[in-house]
CSV table of C-alpha atoms in Angstrom, one decimal:
chain,number,residue,atom,x,y,z
A,982,MET,CA,21.2,112.4,26.5
A,983,LYS,CA,20.7,111.7,30.2
A,984,ALA,CA,19.7,114.5,32.5
A,985,LYS,CA,22.6,115.9,34.5
A,986,PRO,CA,21.6,114.8,38.0
A,987,TYR,CA,23.2,117.6,40.0
A,988,HIS,CA,21.9,120.4,37.7
A,989,LEU,CA,18.5,118.8,37.9
A,990,LEU,CA,18.8,118.4,41.7
A,991,PHE,CA,19.7,122.0,42.3
A,992,GLY,CA,17.3,123.3,39.7
A,993,SER,CA,14.3,121.4,41.0
A,994,PHE,CA,15.3,122.3,44.7
A,995,PHE,CA,15.5,126.0,43.8
A,996,ALA,CA,12.2,125.9,41.9
A,997,LEU,CA,10.5,124.0,44.8
A,998,THR,CA,11.7,126.4,47.4
A,999,ALA,CA,10.9,129.4,45.2
A,1000,ILE,CA,7.3,128.3,45.1
A,1001,LEU,CA,7.2,127.6,48.9
A,1002,LEU,CA,8.9,130.9,49.7
A,1003,GLY,CA,6.7,132.8,47.3
A,1004,ALA,CA,3.6,131.4,48.9
A,1005,PHE,CA,4.9,132.0,52.4
A,1006,GLY,CA,5.8,135.6,51.5
A,1007,ALA,CA,2.4,136.3,49.9
A,1008,HIS,CA,0.3,134.7,52.7
A,1009,GLY,CA,2.4,134.5,55.8
A,1010,LEU,CA,4.6,137.6,55.8
A,1011,LYS,CA,2.3,140.4,54.6
A,1012,GLU,CA,1.3,141.5,58.0
A,1013,PHE,CA,4.9,141.3,59.4
A,1014,LEU,CA,7.0,143.0,56.8
A,1015,SER,CA,7.0,146.5,55.4
A,1016,PRO,CA,6.0,146.8,51.7
A,1017,GLU,CA,9.7,147.4,50.9
A,1018,GLN,CA,10.8,144.3,52.7
A,1019,LEU,CA,8.1,142.2,51.1
A,1020,ASP,CA,9.1,143.6,47.7
A,1021,SER,CA,12.7,142.6,48.3
A,1022,PHE,CA,11.6,139.2,49.4
A,1023,GLU,CA,9.5,138.7,46.2
A,1024,THR,CA,12.5,139.9,44.1
A,1025,GLY,CA,14.6,137.1,45.6
A,1026,VAL,CA,11.8,134.6,44.8
A,1027,ARG,CA,11.6,135.7,41.2
A,1028,TYR,CA,15.3,135.6,40.5
A,1029,GLN,CA,15.5,132.2,42.2
A,1030,MET,CA,12.8,130.8,40.0
A,1031,TYR,CA,14.3,132.2,36.8
A,1032,HIS,CA,17.6,130.5,37.4
A,1033,ALA,CA,16.0,127.3,38.7
A,1034,LEU,CA,14.3,126.9,35.4
A,1035,VAL,CA,17.5,127.5,33.4
A,1036,LEU,CA,19.3,124.9,35.5
A,1037,VAL,CA,16.5,122.4,34.8
A,1038,MET,CA,16.5,123.2,31.1
A,1039,ILE,CA,20.3,122.7,30.9
A,1040,SER,CA,20.0,119.4,32.7
A,1041,LEU,CA,17.4,118.1,30.3
A,1042,LYS,CA,18.8,119.4,27.0
A,1043,GLY,CA,19.4,117.0,24.2
A,1044,HIS,CA,22.2,116.8,21.6
A,1045,SER,CA,20.9,119.8,19.6
A,1046,PHE,CA,23.5,122.1,21.0
A,1047,HIS,CA,26.5,122.1,23.3
A,1048,LEU,CA,27.2,124.7,25.9
A,1049,ARG,CA,31.0,125.1,26.0
A,1050,TYR,CA,30.8,126.8,29.4
A,1051,GLU,CA,28.1,124.6,30.9
A,1052,LYS,CA,29.9,123.7,34.1
A,1053,MET,CA,30.8,127.4,34.7
A,1054,ILE,CA,27.3,128.6,33.9
A,1055,THR,CA,25.6,126.1,36.3
A,1056,SER,CA,28.2,126.9,39.0
A,1057,MET,CA,27.6,130.7,38.6
A,1058,PHE,CA,23.8,130.2,38.7
A,1059,GLY,CA,23.9,127.9,41.7
A,1060,ALA,CA,26.2,130.1,43.8
A,1061,GLY,CA,24.5,133.2,42.5
A,1062,VAL,CA,21.0,132.1,43.6
A,1063,ILE,CA,22.3,131.1,47.0
A,1064,LEU,CA,24.2,134.4,47.6
A,1065,PHE,CA,21.6,136.7,45.9
A,1066,SER,CA,18.2,135.3,46.7
A,1067,PHE,CA,19.0,133.7,50.1
A,1068,SER,CA,20.7,136.9,51.4
A,1069,ILE,CA,17.6,138.9,50.3
A,1070,TYR,CA,15.4,136.5,52.3
A,1071,LEU,CA,17.5,136.7,55.4
A,1072,LEU,CA,17.9,140.5,55.1
A,1073,SER,CA,14.1,140.9,54.6
A,1074,LEU,CA,13.4,138.8,57.7
A,1075,GLN,CA,16.0,140.2,60.1
A,1076,ASP,CA,13.7,142.8,61.7
A,1077,LEU,CA,11.0,140.1,62.2
A,1078,TRP,CA,13.5,137.8,63.8
A,1079,GLY,CA,15.1,140.6,65.8
A,1080,ILE,CA,18.6,139.9,64.7
A,1081,ASN,CA,21.1,142.1,62.8
A,1082,LEU,CA,22.1,140.5,59.5
A,1083,LYS,CA,23.3,143.6,57.7
A,1084,TRP,CA,26.7,142.0,57.4
A,1085,LEU,CA,25.1,139.8,54.7
A,1086,GLY,CA,24.5,142.9,52.5
A,1087,PRO,CA,27.6,142.4,50.3
A,1088,ALA,CA,26.4,138.9,49.4
A,1089,THR,CA,23.5,140.2,47.4
A,1090,PRO,CA,25.5,142.1,44.8
A,1091,LEU,CA,28.1,139.4,44.7
A,1092,GLY,CA,25.4,136.8,43.9
A,1093,GLY,CA,23.9,139.2,41.4
A,1094,SER,CA,27.3,139.5,39.7
A,1095,LEU,CA,27.6,135.7,39.5
A,1096,LEU,CA,24.1,135.5,37.9
A,1097,ILE,CA,25.2,138.2,35.3
A,1098,ILE,CA,28.4,136.3,34.6
A,1099,GLY,CA,26.3,133.1,34.0
A,1100,TRP,CA,24.1,134.9,31.5
A,1101,ALA,CA,27.1,136.4,29.8
A,1102,LEU,CA,28.6,132.9,29.4
A,1103,ILE,CA,25.4,131.7,27.8
A,1104,PHE,CA,25.5,134.7,25.4
A,1105,VAL,CA,29.2,133.9,24.5
A,1106,ASP,CA,28.2,130.3,23.9
A,1107,ALA,CA,25.3,131.4,21.6
A,1108,VAL,CA,27.6,133.7,19.6
A,1109,GLN,CA,30.0,130.8,19.2
A,1110,LEU,CA,27.3,128.5,18.1
A,1111,ILE,CA,26.0,130.9,15.5
A,1112,THR,CA,29.5,131.8,14.1
A,1113,THR,CA,30.5,128.1,14.0
A,1114,LYS,CA,27.4,127.2,12.0
A,1115,LYS,CA,28.0,129.9,9.5
A,1116,ARG,CA,31.4,128.4,8.6
């Protein structure tokens, strides 16, 4: 089965930027951010990488299983990473940049909710795969 190009594109982009942002956070931001801000930034990087890897795996999967909700899952993960991780990056850096981005605060839990929905859909697909094979 061919890789799904958009899932692979977004997954690889999210993974690439997670590595770059992780290195930037660890080496370039330590002296500019408080420990709490740096911890938040690192949380954004971790969650971004988790979901980048899932998008890449979905794009490369073979015929061994079919995700019924694949389009919804990848949409939830894509939008979730953008809202969750990227809002955390911006909120963590707002003091350093001297701008008020607190209005972005609601984007973080909304993005987190989309990530949770994506995982719930994978769980539902897994249950359906198991129950279908038992028949």
